[in-house]
Tab-separated table of C-alpha atoms and ligand atoms in Angstrom:
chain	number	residue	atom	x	y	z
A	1	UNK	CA	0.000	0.000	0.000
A	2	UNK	CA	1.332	3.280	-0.917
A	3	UNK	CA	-0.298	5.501	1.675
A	4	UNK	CA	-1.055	9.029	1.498
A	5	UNK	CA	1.232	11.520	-0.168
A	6	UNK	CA	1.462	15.072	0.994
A	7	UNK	CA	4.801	16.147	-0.137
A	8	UNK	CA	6.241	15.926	-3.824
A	9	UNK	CA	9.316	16.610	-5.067
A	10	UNK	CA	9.746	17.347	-8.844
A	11	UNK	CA	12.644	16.873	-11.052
A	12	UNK	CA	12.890	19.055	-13.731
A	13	UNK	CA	10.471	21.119	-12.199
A	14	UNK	CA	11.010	24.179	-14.949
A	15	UNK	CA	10.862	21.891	-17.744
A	16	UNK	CA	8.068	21.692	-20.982
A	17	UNK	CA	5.719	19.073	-18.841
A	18	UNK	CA	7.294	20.098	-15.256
A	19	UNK	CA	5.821	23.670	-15.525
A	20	UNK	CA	2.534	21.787	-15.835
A	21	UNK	CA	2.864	18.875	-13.526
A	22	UNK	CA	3.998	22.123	-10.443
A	23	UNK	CA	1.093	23.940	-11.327
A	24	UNK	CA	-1.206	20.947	-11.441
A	25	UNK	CA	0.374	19.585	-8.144
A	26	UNK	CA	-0.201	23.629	-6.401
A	27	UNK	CA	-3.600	23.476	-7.658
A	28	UNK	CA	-4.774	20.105	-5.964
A	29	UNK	CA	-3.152	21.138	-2.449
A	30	UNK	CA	0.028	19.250	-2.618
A	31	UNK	CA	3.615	20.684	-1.394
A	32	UNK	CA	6.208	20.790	-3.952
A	33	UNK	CA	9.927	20.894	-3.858
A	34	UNK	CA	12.164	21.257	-6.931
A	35	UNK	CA	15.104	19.190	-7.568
A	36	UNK	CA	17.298	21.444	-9.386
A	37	UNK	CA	21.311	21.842	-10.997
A	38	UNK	CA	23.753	22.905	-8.979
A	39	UNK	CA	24.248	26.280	-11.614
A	40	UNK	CA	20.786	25.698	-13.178
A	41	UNK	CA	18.664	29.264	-13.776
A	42	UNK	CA	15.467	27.939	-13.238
A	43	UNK	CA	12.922	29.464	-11.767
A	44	UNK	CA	10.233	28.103	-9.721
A	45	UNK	CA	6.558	29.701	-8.356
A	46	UNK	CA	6.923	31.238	-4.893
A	47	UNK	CA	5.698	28.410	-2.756
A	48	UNK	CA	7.689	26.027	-4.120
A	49	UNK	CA	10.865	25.624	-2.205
A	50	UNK	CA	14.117	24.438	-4.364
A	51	UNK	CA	16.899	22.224	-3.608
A	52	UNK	CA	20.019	22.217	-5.752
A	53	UNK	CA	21.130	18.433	-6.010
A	54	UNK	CA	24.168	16.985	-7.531
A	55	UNK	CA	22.560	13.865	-10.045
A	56	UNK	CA	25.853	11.916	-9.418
A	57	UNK	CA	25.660	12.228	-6.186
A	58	UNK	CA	23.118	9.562	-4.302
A	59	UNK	CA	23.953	11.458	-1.328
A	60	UNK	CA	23.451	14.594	-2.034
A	61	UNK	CA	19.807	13.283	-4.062
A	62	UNK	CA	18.900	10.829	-0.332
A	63	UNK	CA	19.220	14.251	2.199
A	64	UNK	CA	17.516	16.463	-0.902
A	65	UNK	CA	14.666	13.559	-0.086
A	66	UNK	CA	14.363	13.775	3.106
A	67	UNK	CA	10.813	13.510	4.226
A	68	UNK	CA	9.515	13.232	0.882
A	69	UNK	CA	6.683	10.700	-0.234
A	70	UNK	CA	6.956	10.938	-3.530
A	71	UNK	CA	9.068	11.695	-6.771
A	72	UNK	CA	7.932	13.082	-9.862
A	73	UNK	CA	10.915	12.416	-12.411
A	74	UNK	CA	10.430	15.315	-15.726
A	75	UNK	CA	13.890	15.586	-16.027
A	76	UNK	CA	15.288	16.326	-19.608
A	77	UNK	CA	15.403	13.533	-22.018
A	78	UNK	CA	19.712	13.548	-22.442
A	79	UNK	CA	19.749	13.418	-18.331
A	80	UNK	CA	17.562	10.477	-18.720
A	81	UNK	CA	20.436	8.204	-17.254
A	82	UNK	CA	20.507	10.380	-14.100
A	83	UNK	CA	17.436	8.532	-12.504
A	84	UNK	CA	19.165	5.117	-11.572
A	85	UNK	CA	20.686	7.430	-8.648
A	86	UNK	CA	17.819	9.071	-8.483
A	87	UNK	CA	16.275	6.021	-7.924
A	88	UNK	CA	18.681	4.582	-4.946
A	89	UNK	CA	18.143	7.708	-3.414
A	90	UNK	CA	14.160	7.579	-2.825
A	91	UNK	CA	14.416	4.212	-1.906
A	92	UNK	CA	17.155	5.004	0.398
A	93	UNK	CA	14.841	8.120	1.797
A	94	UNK	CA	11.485	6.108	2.294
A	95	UNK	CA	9.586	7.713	-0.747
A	96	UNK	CA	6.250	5.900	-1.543
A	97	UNK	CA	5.839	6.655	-5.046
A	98	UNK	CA	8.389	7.795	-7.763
A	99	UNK	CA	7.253	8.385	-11.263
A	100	UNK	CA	10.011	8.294	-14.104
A	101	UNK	CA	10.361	10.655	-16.915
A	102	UNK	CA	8.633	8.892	-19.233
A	103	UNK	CA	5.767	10.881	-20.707
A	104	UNK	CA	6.316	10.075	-24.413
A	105	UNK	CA	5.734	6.641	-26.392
A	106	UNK	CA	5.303	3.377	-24.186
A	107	UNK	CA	8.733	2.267	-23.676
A	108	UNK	CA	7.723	-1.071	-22.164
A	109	UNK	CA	6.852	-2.389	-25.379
A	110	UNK	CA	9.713	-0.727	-27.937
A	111	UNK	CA	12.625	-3.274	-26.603
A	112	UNK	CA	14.863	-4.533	-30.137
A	113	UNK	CA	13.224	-1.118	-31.905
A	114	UNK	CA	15.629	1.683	-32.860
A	115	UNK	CA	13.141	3.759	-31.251
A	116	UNK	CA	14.054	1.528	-28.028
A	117	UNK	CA	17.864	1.717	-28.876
A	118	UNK	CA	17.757	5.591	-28.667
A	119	UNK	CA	15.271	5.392	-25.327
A	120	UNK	CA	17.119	3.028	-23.718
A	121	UNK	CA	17.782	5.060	-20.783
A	122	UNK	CA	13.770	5.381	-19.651
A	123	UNK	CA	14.147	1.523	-20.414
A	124	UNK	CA	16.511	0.721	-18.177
A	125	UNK	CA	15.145	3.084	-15.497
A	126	UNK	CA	11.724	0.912	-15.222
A	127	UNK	CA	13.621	-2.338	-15.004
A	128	UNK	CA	15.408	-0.834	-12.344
A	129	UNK	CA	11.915	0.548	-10.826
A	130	UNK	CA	10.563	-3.001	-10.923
A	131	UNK	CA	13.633	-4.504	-9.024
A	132	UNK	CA	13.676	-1.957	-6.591
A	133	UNK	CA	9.488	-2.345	-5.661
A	134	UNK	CA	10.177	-6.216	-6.102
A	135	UNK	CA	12.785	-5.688	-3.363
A	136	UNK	CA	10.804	-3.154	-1.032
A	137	UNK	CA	7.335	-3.617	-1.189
A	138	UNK	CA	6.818	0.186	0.360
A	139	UNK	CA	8.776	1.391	-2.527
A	140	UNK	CA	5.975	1.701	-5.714
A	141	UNK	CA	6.428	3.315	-9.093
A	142	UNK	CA	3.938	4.041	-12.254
A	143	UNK	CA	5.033	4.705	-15.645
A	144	UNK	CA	2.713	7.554	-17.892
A	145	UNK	CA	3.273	7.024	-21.738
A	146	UNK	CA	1.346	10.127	-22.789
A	147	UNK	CA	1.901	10.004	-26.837
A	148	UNK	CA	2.781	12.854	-28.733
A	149	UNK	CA	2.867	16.644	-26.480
A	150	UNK	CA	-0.196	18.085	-28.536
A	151	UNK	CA	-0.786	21.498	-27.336
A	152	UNK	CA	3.179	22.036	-27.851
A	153	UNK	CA	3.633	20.480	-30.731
A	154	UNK	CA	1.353	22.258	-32.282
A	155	UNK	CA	3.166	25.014	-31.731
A	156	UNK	CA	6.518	24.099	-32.524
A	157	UNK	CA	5.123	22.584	-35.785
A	158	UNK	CA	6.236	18.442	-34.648
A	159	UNK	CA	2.156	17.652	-35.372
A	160	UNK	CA	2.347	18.091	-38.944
A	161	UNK	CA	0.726	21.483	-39.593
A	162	UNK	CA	1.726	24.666	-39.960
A	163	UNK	CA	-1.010	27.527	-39.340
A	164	UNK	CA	1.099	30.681	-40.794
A	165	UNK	CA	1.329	28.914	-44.490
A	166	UNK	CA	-1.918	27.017	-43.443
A	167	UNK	CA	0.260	23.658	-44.770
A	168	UNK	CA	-0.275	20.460	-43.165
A	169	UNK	CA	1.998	17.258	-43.621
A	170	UNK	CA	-0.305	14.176	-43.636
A	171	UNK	CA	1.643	10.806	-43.131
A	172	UNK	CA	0.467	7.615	-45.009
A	173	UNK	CA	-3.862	8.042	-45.586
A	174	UNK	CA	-3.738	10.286	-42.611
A	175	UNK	CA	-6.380	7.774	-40.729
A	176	UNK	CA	-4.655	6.337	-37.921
A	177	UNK	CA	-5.715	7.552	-34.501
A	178	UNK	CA	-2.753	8.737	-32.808
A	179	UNK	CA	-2.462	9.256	-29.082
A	180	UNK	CA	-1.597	12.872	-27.489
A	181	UNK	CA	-2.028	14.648	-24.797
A	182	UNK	CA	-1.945	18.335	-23.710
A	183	UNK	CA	0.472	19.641	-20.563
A	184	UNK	CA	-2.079	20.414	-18.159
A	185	UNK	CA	-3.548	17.200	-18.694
A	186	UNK	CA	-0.170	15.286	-18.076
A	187	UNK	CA	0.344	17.531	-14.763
A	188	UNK	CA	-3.703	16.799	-13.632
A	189	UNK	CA	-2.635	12.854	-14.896
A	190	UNK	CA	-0.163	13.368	-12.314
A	191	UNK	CA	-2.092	14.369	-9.681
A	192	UNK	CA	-4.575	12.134	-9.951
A	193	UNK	CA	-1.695	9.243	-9.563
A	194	UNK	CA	-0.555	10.508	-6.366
A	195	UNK	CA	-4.510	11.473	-5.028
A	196	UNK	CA	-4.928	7.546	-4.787
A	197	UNK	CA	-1.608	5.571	-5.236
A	198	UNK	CA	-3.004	2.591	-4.712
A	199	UNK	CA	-5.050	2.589	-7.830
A	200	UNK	CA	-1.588	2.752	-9.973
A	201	UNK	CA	0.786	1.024	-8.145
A	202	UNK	CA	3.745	-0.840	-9.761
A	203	UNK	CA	1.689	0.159	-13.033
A	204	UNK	CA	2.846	1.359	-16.818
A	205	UNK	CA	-0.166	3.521	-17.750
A	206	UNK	CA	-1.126	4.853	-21.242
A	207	UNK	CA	-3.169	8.235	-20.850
A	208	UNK	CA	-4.263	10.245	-24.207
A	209	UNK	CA	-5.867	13.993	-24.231
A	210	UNK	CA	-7.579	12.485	-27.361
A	211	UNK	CA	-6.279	9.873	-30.255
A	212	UNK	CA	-7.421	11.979	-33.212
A	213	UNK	CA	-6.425	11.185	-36.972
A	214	UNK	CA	-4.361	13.614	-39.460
A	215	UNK	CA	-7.350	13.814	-41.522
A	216	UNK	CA	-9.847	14.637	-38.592
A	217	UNK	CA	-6.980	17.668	-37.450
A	218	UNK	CA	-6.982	18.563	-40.945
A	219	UNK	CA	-11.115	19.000	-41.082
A	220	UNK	CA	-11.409	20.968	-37.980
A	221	UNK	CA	-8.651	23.206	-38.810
A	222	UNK	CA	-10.109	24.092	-42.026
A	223	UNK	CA	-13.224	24.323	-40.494
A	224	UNK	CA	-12.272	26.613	-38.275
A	225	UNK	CA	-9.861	29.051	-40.510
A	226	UNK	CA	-12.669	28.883	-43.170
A	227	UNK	CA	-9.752	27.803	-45.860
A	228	UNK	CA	-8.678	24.926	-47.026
A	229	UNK	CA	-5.373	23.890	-46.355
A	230	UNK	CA	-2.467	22.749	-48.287
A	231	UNK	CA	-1.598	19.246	-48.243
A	232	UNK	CA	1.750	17.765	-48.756
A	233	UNK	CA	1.868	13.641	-48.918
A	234	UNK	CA	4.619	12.270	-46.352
A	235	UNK	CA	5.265	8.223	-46.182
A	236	UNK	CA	6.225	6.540	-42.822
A	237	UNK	CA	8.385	4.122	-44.977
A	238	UNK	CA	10.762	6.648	-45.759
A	239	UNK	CA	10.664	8.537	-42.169
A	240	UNK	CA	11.683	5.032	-41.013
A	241	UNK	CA	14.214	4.505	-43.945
A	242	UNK	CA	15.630	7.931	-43.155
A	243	UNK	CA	15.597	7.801	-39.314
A	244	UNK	CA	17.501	4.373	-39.426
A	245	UNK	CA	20.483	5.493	-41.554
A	246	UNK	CA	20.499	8.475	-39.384
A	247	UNK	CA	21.015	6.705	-36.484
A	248	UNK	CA	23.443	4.228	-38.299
A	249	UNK	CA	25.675	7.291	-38.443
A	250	UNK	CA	24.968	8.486	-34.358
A	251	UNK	CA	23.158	11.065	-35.506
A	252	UNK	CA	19.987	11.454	-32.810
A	253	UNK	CA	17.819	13.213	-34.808
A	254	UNK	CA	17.045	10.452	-36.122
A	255	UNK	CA	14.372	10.037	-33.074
A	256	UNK	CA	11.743	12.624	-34.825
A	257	UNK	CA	11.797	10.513	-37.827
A	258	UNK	CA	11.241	7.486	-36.503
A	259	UNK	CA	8.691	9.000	-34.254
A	260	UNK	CA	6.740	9.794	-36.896
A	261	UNK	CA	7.373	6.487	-38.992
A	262	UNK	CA	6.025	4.901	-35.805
A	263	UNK	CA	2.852	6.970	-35.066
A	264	UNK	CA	1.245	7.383	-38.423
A	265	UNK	CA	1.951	4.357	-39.706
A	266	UNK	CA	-1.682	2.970	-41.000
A	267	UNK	CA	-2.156	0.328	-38.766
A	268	UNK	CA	0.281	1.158	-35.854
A	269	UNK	CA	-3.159	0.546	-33.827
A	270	UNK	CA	-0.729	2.377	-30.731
A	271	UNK	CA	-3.789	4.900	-29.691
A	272	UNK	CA	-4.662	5.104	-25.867
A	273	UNK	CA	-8.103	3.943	-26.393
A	274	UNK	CA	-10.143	1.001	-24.160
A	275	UNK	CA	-8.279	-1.343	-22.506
A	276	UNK	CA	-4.960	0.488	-23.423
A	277	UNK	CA	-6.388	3.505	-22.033
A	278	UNK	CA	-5.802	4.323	-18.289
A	279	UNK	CA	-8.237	7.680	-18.455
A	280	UNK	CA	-10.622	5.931	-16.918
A	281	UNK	CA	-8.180	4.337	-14.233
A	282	UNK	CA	-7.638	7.775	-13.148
A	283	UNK	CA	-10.851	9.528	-13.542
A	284	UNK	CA	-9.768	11.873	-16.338
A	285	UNK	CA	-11.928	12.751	-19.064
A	286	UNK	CA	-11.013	13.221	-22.665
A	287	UNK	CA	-10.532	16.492	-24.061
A	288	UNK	CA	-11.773	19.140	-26.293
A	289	UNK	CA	-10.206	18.465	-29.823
A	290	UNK	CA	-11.611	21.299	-31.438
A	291	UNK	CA	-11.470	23.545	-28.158
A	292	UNK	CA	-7.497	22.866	-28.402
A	293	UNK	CA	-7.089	23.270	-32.100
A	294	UNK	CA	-9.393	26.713	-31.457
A	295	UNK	CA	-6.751	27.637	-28.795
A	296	UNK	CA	-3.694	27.264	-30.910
A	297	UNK	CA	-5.274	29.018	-34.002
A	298	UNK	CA	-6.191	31.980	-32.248
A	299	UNK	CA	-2.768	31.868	-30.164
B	1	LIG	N1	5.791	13.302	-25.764
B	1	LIG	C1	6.442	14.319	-26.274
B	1	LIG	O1	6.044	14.878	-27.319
B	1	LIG	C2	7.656	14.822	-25.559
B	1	LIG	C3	8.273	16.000	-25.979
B	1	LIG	C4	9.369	16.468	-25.241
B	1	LIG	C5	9.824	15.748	-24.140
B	1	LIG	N2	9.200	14.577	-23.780
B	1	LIG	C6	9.651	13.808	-22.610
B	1	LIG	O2	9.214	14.499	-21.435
B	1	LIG	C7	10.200	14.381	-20.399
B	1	LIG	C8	10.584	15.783	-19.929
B	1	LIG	O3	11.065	16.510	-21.044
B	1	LIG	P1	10.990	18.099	-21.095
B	1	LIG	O4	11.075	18.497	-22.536
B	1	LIG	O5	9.832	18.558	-20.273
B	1	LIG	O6	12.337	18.455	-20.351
B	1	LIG	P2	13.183	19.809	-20.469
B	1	LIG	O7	12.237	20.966	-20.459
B	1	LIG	O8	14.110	19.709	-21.641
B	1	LIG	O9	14.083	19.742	-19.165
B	1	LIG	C9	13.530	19.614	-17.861
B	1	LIG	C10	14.543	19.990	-16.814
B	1	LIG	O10	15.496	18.940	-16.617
B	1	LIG	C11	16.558	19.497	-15.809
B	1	LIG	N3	17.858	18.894	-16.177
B	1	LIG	C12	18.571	18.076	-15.375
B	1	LIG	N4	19.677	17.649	-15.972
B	1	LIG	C13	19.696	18.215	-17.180
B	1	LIG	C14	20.610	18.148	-18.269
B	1	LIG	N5	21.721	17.408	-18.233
B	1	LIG	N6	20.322	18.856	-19.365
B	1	LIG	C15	19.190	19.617	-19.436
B	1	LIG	N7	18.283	19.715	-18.419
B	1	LIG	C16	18.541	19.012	-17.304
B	1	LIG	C17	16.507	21.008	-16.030
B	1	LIG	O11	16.066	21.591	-14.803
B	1	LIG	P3	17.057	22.415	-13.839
B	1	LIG	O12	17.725	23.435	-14.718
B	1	LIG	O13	16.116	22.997	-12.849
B	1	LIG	O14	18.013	21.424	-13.276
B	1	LIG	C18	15.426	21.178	-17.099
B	1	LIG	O15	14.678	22.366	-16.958
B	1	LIG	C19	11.348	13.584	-21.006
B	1	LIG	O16	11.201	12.242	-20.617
B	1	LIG	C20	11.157	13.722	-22.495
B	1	LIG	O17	11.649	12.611	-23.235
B	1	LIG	C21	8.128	14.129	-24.456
């Protein structure tokens, strides 16, 4: 049993979905403390109290700890590697719950991918997660694959469309639900983890804002800006083909490529829908698709 949790400590707390997953935690009544670089700039909302922490350093991460019952890991993806330590330490301080910095595609089923070689640090850190609860039984963990950041990407154009030149880039048919999710709806995802623990211990949870199509973004969008858009044809087959020699050559980008060749893929069937949804495991509702698109068009 997990217990109650009161106090929440954040890595990463300044990050894209740590902004979000603060706020969210503020908003339900929880206390917050940042886990922060030694050096780092970051900011943090006035009643959340910061601790700079050395990552190497299971020391220094144990007494930063101290009387914490849970972690919430949104640390940046190249300091992925960071959380085995991480790890040891809020076993070593008597945390309840810690929650990895996962928050992208499931990882527990991309093993033997390239996708899996270049996430093999979140990988590893569940393994390691699973040992550790397997060891302690007071020591818990759940995994949140959240798909695709919507509300963000849409923004910084990794969706496919592009409101200035009203262009969008529509992968394969364009008919394959894909699963996203907003920030705030990550950070209430969050909360509604460590509201009642018990519900997702020693879990890997899927959670989606919504799993729409290309081709259903592509009909509200017009709808909405009155036009029709451009369309320019994309194939997954070659975002694979081009992602794999990228990688063969170390290069990293290689991830949005394969990304893509992954998600849109006709057929991929990877949307957070039914029984690989845990929205209803947590009490969160689906979102507004055109209320978000409406958002970002007006934004
Ligand atoms: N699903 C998606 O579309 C999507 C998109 C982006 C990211 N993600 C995932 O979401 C998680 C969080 O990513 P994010 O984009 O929110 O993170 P981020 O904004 O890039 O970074 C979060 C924080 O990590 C801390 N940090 C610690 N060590 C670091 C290091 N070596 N280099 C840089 N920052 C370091 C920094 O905080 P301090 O300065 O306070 O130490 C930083 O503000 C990751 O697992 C990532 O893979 C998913």
């Amino acid at each position: 049993m997990a217990g109650s949790i009161k106090n929440v400590a954040v890595v990463g707390a300044s990050g894209n979905v740590g902004k979000d997953v603060v706020q969210e935690l503020l908003n339900a009544g929880f206390s917050v403390t940042a886990l922060t670089r030694e050096g780092s700039t970051s900011t943090f909302p006035a009643n959340v109290v910061s601790k700079k922490v050395d990552y190497q350093s299971v020391e220094s991460l144990t007494s930063a700890l101290d009387g914490q019952d849970a972690v919430v890991s949104t640390i940046a993806t190249p300091a992925i590697g960071s959380q085995l330590a991480l790890v040891d330490a809020a076993v070593a301080a008597k945390v309840k719950r810690f929650i990895p910095s996962e928050f992208g595609v499931n990882t527990r089923i991309i093993a033997g991918t390239p996708i899996g070689d270049i996430l093999q640090g979140k990988i590893k850190t569940v393994d390691y997660l699973v040992s550790k609860s397997q060891e302690n039984p007071s020591f818990t963990w759940t995994g949140v694959s959240t798909g695709l950041f919507f509300d963000r990407g849409l923004k910084y154009g990794s969706i496919g469309f592009d409101k200035k030149s009203k262009t969008a880039t529509i992968y394969d048919s364009g008919n394959e639900p894909v699963q996203v999710s907003n920030l705030s709806f990550i950070g209430r995802a969050i909360v509604a983890i460590l509201s009642q623990p018990d519900k997702s211990a020693n879990q890997y949870l899927s959670i989606a804002s919504f799993n729409p199509t290309q081709n259903q973004i592509l009909e509200i969008v017009e709808a909405e800006t009155g036009e029709k858009w451009k369309v320019e044809r994309a194939s997954t087959a070659e975002e694979k083909k081009i992602g794999v020699e990228k990688l063969s050559k170390g290069d990293y980008s290689a991830f949005s490529n394969l990304l893509r060749g992954r998600l849109f893929t006709d057929g991929a069937n990877l949307a957070a829908k039914g029984e690989n949804s845990a929205n209803d495991l947590l009490g969160l509702k689906e979102e507004d698709l055109t209320a978000t698109l409406r958002e970002w068009l007006r934004g």
